[in-house]
Amino acid sequence: MNWINVNRITPKPFVSVLCRMPGEKPFPTVHEGYISDDGIWVVYGFKREPGEVTHWTDMPEYPGDEED
């Protein structure tokens, strides 16, 4: 999994990604979110302030239906 700094590049608008939020309390978190077409991050259903999301990465592939 390669984390990308939001200051370097952002994902396409409205595509779900994992968002790193180191300032979350009581501990840093990773949540699913997206960026809107006007550059606002929406994470866990809430609009986020600039700087709250510091990094993002593509969603991982889901496991198949085969049994291991």
XYZ file of C-alpha atoms in Angstrom:
68
model
C 0.000 0.000 0.000
C 1.525 3.312 -1.081
C 0.380 6.415 0.788
C 0.281 9.637 -1.246
C 0.667 13.086 0.298
C -2.412 15.228 -0.480
C -0.101 18.161 -1.234
C 1.473 16.153 -4.051
C -1.590 14.700 -5.784
C -5.249 14.043 -4.984
C -7.497 11.233 -6.206
C -10.193 11.737 -8.809
C -13.287 13.410 -7.322
C -15.870 11.150 -5.675
C -13.670 8.020 -5.789
C -13.528 6.244 -2.412
C -10.030 6.042 -0.942
C -8.473 5.457 2.464
C -7.667 8.749 4.198
C -4.971 9.203 6.848
C -5.953 11.670 9.556
C -3.112 11.968 12.096
C -4.803 14.721 14.127
C -7.867 12.654 15.078
C -8.407 12.195 18.808
C -7.870 10.142 20.895
C -5.526 8.550 18.320
C -4.666 8.933 14.599
C -7.074 7.157 12.264
C -7.632 5.894 8.747
C -11.134 6.219 7.287
C -12.833 5.791 3.934
C -13.467 9.103 2.225
C -13.364 11.046 -1.023
C -12.552 14.481 -2.330
C -15.310 16.545 -3.962
C -14.909 18.289 -7.297
C -14.312 21.564 -5.428
C -11.428 20.065 -3.400
C -13.187 19.417 -0.090
C -12.436 16.130 1.651
C -15.483 14.225 2.935
C -14.549 11.529 5.434
C -16.906 9.394 7.485
C -19.753 11.524 6.138
C -18.317 14.852 7.340
C -16.618 17.672 5.448
C -13.050 18.051 6.679
C -10.976 21.178 7.157
C -7.840 21.686 5.035
C -4.954 19.783 6.590
C -7.045 17.181 8.426
C -6.433 14.600 5.698
C -2.690 14.369 5.091
C -2.356 11.229 2.952
C -4.520 8.877 0.911
C -4.244 5.504 -0.798
C -6.438 3.410 -3.076
C -8.952 1.092 -1.459
C -7.587 -2.452 -1.128
C -9.032 -5.252 -3.202
C -11.780 -7.119 -1.434
C -11.291 -10.835 -0.829
C -12.896 -13.226 -3.266
C -15.719 -15.571 -2.398
C -13.438 -18.623 -2.396
C -12.845 -20.294 0.931
C -9.236 -20.473 2.088
